[in-house]
PDB file of C-alpha atoms in Angstrom:
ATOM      1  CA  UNK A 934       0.000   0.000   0.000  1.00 38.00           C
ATOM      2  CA  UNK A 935       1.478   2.937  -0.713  1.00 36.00           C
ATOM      3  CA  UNK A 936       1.448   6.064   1.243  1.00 40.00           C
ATOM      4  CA  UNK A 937       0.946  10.010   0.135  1.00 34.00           C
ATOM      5  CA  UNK A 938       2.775  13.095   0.889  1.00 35.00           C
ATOM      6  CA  UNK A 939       1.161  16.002   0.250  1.00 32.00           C
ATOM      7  CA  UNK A 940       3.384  18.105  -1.474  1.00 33.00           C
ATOM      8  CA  UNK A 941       2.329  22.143  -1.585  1.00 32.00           C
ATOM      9  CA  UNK A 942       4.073  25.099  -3.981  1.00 32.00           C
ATOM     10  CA  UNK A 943       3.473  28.299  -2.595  1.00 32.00           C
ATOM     11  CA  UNK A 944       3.733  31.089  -4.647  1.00 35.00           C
ATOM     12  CA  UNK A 945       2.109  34.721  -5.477  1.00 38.00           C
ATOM     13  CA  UNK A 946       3.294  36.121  -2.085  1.00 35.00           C
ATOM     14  CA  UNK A 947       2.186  39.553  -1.611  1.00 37.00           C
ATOM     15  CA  UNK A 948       3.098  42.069   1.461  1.00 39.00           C
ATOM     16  CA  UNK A 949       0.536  43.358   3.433  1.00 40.00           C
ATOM     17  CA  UNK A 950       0.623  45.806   6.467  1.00 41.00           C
ATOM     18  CA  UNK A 951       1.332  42.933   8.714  1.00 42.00           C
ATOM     19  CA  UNK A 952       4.025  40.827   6.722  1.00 46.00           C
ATOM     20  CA  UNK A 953       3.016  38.374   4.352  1.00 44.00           C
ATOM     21  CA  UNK A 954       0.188  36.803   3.399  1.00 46.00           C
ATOM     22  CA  UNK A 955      -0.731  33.552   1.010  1.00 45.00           C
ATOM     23  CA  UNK A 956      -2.005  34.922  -2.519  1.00 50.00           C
ATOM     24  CA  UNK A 957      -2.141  31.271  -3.906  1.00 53.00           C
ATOM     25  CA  UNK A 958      -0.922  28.197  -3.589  1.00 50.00           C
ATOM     26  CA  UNK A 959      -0.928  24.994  -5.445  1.00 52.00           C
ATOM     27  CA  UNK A 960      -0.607  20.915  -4.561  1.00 50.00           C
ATOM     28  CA  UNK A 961       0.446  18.026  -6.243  1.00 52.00           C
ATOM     29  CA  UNK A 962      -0.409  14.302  -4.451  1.00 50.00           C
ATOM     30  CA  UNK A 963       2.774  12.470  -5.049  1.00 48.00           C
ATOM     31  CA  UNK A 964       2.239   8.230  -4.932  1.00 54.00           C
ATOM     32  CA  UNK A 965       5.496   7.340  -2.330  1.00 50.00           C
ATOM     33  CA  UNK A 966       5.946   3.626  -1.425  1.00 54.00           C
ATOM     34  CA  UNK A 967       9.142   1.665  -0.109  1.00 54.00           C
ATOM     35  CA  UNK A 968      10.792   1.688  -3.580  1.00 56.00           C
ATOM     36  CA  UNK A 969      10.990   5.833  -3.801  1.00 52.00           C
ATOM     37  CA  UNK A 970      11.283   5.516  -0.121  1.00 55.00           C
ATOM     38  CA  UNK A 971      14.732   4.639  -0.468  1.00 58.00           C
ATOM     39  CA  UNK A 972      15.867   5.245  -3.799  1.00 59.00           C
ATOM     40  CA  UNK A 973      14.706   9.077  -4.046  1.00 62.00           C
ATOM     41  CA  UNK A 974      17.326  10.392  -2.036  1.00 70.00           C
ATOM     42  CA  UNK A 975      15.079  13.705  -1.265  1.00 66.00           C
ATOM     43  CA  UNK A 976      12.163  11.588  -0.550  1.00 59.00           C
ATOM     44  CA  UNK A 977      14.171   9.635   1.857  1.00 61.00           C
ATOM     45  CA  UNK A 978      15.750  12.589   3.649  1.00 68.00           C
ATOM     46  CA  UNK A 979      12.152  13.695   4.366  1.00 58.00           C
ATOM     47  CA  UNK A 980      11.247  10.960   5.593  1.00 56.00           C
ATOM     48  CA  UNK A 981      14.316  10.048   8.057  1.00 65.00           C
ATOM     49  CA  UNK A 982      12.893  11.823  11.113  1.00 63.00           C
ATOM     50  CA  UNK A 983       9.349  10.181  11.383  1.00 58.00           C
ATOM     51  CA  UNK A 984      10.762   6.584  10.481  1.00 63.00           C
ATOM     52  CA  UNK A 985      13.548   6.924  13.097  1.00 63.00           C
ATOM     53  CA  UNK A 986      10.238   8.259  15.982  1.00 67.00           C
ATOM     54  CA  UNK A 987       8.312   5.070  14.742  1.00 69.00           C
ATOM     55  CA  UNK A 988      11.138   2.876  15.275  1.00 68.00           C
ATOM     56  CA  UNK A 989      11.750   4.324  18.702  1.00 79.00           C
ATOM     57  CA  UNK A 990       8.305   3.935  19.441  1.00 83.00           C
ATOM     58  CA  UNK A 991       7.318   0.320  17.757  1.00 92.00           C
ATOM     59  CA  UNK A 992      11.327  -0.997  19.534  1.00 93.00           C
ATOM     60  CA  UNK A 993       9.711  -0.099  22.558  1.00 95.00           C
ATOM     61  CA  UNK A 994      10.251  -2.896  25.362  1.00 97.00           C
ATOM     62  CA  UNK A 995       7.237  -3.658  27.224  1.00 98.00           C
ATOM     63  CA  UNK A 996       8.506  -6.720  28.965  1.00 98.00           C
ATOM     64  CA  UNK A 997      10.018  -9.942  28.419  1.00 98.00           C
ATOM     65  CA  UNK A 998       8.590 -13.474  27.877  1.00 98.00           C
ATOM     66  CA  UNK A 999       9.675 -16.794  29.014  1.00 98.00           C
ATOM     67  CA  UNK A1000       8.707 -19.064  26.237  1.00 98.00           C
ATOM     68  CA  UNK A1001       6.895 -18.639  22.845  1.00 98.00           C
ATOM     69  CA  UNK A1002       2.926 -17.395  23.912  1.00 98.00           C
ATOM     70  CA  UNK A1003       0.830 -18.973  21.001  1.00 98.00           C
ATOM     71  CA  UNK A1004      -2.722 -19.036  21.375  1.00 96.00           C
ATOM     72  CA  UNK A1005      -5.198 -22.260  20.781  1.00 95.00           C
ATOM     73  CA  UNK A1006      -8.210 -24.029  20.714  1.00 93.00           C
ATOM     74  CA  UNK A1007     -10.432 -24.272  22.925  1.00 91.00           C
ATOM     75  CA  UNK A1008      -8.044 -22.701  24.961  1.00 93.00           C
ATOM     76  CA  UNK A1009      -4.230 -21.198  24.995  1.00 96.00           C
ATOM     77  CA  UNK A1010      -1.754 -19.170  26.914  1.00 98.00           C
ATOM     78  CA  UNK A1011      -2.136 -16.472  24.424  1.00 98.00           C
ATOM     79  CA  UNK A1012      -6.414 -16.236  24.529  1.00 98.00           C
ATOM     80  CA  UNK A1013      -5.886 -16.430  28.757  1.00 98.00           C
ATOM     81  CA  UNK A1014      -3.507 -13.861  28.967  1.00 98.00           C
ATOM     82  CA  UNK A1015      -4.830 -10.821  26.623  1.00 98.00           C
ATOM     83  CA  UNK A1016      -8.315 -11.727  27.904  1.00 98.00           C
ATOM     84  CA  UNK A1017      -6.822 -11.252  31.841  1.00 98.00           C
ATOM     85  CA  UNK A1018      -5.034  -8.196  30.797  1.00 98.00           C
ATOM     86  CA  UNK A1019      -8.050  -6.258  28.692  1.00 98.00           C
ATOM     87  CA  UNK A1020     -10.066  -7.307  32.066  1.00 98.00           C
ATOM     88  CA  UNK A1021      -7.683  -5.600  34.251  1.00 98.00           C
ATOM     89  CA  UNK A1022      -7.248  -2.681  31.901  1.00 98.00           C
ATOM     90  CA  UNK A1023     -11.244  -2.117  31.166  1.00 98.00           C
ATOM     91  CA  UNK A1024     -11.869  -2.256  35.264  1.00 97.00           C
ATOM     92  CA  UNK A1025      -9.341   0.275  35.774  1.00 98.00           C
ATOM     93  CA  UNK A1026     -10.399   2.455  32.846  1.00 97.00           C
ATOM     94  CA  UNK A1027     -13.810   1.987  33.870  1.00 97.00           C
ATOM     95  CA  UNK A1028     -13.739   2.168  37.260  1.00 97.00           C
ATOM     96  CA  UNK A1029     -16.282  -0.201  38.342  1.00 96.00           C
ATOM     97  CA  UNK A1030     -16.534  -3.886  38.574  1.00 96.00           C
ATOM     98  CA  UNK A1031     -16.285  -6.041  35.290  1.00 98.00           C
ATOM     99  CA  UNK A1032     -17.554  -9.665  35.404  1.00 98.00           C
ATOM    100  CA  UNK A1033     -15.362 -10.726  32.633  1.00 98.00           C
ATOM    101  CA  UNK A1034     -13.779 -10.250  29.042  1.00 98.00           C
ATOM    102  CA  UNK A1035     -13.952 -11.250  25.734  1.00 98.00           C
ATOM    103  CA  UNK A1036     -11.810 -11.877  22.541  1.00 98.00           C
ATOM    104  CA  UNK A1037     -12.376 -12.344  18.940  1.00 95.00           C
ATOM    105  CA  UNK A1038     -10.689 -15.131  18.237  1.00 96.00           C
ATOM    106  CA  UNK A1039      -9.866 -14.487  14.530  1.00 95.00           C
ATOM    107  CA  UNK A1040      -8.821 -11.183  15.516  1.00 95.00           C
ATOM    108  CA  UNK A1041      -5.814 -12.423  17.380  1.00 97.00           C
ATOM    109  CA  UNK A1042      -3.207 -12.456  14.374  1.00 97.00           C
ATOM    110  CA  UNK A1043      -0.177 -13.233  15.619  1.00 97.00           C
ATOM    111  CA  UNK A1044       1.853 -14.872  18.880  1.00 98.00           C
ATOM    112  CA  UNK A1045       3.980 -13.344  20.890  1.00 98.00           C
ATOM    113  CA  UNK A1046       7.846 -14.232  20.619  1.00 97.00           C
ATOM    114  CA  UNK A1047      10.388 -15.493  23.382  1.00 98.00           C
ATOM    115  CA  UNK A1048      11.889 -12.542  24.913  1.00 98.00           C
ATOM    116  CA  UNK A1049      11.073  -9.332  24.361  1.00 98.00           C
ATOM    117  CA  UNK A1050       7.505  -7.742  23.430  1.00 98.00           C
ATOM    118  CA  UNK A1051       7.663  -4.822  21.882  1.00 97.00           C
ATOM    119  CA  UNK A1052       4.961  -2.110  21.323  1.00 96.00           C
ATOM    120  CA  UNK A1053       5.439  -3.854  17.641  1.00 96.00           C
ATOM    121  CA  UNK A1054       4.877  -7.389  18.979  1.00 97.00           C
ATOM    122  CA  UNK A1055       1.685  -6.001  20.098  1.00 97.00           C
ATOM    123  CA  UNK A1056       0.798  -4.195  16.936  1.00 96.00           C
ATOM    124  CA  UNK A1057       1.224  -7.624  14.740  1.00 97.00           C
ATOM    125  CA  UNK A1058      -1.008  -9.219  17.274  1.00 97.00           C
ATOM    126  CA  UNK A1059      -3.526  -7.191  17.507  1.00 96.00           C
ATOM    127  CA  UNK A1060      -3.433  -4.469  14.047  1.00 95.00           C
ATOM    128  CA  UNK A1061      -7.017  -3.046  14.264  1.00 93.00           C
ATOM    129  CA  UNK A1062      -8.330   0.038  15.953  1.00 95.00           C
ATOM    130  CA  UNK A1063     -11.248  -1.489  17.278  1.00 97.00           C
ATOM    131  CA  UNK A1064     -12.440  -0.249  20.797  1.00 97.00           C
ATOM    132  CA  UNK A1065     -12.667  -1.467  24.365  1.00 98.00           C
ATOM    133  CA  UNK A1066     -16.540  -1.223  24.726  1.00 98.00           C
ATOM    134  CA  UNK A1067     -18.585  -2.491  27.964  1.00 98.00           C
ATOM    135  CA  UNK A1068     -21.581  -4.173  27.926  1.00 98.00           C
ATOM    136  CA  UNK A1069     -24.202  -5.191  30.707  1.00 98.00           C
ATOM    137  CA  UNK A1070     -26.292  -8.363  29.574  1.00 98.00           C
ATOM    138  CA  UNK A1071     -28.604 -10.689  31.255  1.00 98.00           C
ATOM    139  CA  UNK A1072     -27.441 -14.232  32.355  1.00 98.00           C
ATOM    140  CA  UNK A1073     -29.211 -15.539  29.651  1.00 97.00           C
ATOM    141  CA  UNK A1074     -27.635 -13.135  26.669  1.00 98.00           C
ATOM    142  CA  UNK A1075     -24.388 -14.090  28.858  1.00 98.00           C
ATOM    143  CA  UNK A1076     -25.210 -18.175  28.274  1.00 96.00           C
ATOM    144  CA  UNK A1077     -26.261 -16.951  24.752  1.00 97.00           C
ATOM    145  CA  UNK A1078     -22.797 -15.317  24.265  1.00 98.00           C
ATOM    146  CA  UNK A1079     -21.081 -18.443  26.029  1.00 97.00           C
ATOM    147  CA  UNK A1080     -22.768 -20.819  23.058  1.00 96.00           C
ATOM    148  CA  UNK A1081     -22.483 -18.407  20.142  1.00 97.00           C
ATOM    149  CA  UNK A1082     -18.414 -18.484  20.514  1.00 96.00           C
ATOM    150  CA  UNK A1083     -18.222 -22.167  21.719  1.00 94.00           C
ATOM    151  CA  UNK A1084     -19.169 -23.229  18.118  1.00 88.00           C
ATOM    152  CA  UNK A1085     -15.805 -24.021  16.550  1.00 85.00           C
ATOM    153  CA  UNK A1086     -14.120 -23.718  19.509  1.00 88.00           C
ATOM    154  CA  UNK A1087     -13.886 -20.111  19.054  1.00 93.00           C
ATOM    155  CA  UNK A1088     -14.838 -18.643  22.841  1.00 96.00           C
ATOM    156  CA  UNK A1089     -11.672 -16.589  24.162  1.00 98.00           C
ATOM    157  CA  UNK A1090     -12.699 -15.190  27.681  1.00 98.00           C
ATOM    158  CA  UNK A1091     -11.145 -14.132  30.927  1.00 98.00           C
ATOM    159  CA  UNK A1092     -12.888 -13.496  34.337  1.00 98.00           C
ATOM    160  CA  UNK A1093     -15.007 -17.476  34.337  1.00 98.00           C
ATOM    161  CA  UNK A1094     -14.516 -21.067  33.037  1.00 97.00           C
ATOM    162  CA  UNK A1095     -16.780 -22.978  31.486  1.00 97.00           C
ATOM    163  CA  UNK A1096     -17.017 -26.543  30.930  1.00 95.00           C
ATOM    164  CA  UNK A1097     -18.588 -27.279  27.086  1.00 95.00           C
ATOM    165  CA  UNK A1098     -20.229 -30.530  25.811  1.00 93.00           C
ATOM    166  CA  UNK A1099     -21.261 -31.305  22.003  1.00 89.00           C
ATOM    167  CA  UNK A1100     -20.903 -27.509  21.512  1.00 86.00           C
ATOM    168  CA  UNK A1101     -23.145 -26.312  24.863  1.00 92.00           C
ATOM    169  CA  UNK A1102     -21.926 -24.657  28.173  1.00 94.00           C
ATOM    170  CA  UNK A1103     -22.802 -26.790  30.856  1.00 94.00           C
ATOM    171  CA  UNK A1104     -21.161 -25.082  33.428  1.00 95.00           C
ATOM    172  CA  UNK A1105     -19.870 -21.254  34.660  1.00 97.00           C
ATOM    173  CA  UNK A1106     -17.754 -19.860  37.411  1.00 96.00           C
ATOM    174  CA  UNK A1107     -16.760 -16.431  37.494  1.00 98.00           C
ATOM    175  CA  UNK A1108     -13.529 -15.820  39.088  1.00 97.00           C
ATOM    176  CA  UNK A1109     -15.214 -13.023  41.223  1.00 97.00           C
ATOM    177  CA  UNK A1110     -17.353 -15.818  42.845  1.00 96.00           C
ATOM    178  CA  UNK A1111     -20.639 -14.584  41.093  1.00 96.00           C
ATOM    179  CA  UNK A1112     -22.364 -17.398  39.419  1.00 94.00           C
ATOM    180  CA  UNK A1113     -24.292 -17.092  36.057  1.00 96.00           C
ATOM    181  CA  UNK A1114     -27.923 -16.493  36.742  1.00 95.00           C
ATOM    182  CA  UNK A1115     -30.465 -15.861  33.727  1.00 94.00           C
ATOM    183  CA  UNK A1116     -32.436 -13.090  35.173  1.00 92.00           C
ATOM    184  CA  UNK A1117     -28.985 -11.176  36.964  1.00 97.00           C
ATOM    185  CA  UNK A1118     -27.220  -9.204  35.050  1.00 98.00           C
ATOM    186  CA  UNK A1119     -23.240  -8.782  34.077  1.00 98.00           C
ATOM    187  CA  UNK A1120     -20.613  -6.602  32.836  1.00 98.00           C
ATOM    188  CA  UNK A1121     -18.536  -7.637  29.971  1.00 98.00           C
ATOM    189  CA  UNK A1122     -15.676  -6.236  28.300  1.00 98.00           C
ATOM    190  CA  UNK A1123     -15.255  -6.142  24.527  1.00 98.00           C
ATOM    191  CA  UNK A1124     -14.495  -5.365  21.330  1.00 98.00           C
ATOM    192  CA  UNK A1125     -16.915  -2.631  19.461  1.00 98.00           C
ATOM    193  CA  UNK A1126     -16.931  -4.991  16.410  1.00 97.00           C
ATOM    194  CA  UNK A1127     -18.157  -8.147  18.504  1.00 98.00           C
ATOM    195  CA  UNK A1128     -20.340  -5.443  20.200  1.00 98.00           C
ATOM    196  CA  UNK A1129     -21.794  -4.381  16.982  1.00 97.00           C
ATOM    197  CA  UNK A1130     -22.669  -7.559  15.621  1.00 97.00           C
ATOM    198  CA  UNK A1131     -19.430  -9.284  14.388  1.00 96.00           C
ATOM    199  CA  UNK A1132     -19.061 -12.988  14.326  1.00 95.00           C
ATOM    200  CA  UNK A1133     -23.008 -12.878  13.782  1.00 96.00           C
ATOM    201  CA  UNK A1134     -23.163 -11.837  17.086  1.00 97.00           C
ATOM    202  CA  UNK A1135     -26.274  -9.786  16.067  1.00 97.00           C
ATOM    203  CA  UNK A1136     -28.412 -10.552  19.357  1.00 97.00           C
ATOM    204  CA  UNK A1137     -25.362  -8.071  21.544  1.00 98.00           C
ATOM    205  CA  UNK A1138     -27.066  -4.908  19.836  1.00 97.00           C
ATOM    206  CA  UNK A1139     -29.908  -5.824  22.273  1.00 97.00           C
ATOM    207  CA  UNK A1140     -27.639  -5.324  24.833  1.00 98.00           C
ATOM    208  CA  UNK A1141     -29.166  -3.834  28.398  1.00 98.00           C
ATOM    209  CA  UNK A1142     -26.254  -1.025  28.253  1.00 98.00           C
ATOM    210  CA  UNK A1143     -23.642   0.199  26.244  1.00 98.00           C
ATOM    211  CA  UNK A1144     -21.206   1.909  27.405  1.00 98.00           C
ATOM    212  CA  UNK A1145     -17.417   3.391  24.685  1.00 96.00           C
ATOM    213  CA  UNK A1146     -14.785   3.947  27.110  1.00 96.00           C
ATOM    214  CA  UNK A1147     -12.372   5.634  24.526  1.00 97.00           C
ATOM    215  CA  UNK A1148      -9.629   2.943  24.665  1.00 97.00           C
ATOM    216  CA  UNK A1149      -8.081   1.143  21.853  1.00 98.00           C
ATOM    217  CA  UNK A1150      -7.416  -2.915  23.030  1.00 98.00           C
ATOM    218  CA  UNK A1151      -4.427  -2.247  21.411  1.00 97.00           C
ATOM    219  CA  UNK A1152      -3.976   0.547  23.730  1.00 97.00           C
ATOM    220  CA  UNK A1153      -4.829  -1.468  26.488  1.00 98.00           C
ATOM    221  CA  UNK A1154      -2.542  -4.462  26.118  1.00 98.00           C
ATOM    222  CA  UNK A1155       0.123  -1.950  25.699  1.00 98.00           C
ATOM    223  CA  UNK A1156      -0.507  -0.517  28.666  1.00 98.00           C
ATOM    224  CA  UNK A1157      -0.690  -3.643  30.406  1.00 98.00           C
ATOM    225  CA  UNK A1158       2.650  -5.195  29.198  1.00 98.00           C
ATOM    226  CA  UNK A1159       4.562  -2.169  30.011  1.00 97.00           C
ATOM    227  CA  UNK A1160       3.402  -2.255  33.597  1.00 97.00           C
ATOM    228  CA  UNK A1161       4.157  -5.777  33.703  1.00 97.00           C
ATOM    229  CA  UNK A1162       7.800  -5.184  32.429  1.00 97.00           C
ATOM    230  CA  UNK A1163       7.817  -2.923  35.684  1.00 96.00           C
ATOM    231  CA  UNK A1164       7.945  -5.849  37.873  1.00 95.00           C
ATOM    232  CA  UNK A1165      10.903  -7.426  36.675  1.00 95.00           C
ATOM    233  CA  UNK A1166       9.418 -10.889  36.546  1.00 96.00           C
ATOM    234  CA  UNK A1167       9.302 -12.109  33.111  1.00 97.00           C
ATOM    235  CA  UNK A1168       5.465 -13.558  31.563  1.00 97.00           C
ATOM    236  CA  UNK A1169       5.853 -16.982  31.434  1.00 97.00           C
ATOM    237  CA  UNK A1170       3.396 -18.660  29.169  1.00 95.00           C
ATOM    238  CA  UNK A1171       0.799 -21.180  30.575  1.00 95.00           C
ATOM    239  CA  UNK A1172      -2.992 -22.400  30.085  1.00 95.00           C
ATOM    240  CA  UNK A1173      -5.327 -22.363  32.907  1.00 95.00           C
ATOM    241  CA  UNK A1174      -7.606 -24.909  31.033  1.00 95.00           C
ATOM    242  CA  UNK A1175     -10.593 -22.296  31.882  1.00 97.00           C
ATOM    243  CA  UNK A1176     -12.239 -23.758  28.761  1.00 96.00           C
ATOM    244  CA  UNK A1177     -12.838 -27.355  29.182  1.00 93.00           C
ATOM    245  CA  UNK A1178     -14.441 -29.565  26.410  1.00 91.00           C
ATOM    246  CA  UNK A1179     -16.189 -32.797  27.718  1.00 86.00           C
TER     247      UNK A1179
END
């Protein structure tokens, strides 16, 4: 893909009382991609400065790992630990109790690598803007959330385990102690596009409340590996088997 600079010739200055003013100006999109990037010498020059500030920033050491963190199905040290870490981040951010989180599973696109995570690492695992949204549902929207994602093995939560047979949640305990009643109701941390119906999660729209918190999950796994790296201890991958299939 390529991207644009916006190249402008000014011209037709005229004085005024005050100094000078812009009598007319004209602009020219230039196409730039990697190729002119380099070999245009002028180009290149321009463009120093902000790729040396992204490197800086995308080189940025959160913390370190362990191992490899890979996710899996039904379950994986990669789907436990960004769903723990957007739950800690959204109850902080919100500032009231969440019951639990949850993750698109297709929109986890890469692992994490042995050693150190970057603010890059995190960029390749998780490229989209979407938004941290929060959502109170009813037990049963909850159970119907539970069985929509169980279906290929896709359900990537944090906050409860579940036990699953032929496909159906038999079982859920929220690590809170709360227990999943139809007629209570429960706050759940999400993306906007699972929010808004992704997945063919149409019945969410119908949620009770709806509440945009203004943070990336990007943004908030960021923010959560960098505090971790502040600890010193390294993340060391691992599989709580919250997701059980019988």
């Amino acid at each position: 893909m390529k991207n644009y600079l916006l190249l402008v010739a000014l011209a037709g200055l005229s004085a005024c009382h005050s100094g000078y003013h812009l009598a007319n100006r004209t602009a020219n999109r230039i196409g730039v991609d990697s190729l002119t990037a380099t070999a245009d010498t002028s180009v290149a020059n321009f463009l120093q400065p902000y790729r040396q500030g992204l490197d800086r920033t995308m080189n940025e050491v959160l913390t370190r790992t362990t191992g490899r963190i890979e996710k899996g199905q039904p379950d994986g040290p990669l789907n436990d630990l960004l769903t723990d870490a957007l739950l800690q981040q959204a109850s902080l951010r919100y500032g009231k109790p969440v019951d639990f989180s949850h993750l698109n599973f297709g929109g986890i696109r890469n692992n994490l690598p042995e050693g150190n995570i970057t603010t890059g690492s995190i960029f390749e695992v998780m490229p989209f803007d979407n938004q941290l949204v929060v959502l109170t549902l009813t037990g049963d929207m909850v159970y119907q959330l539970l069985n929509h994602f169980s279906a290929g093995n896709k359900l990537v939560v944090g906050g409860l385990r579940t036990k699953i047979h032929e496909g159906k949640v038999q079982s859920v305990t929220f690590t809170n102690g709360r227990t999943l009643q139809p007629n209570e109701t429960y706050v759940v941390a999400m993306s906007d596009y699972i929010a808004d119906g992704g997945d063919n999660a149409d019945f969410l729209k119908n949620a009770i409340r709806r509440e945009n918190i203004n943070y990336l999950i990007r943004d908030a796994l960021i923010d959560y590996f960098r505090q971790q790296g502040k600890s010193g201890q390294p993340i060391t991958p691992v599989s709580d088997g919250r997701i059980s299939i019988e």
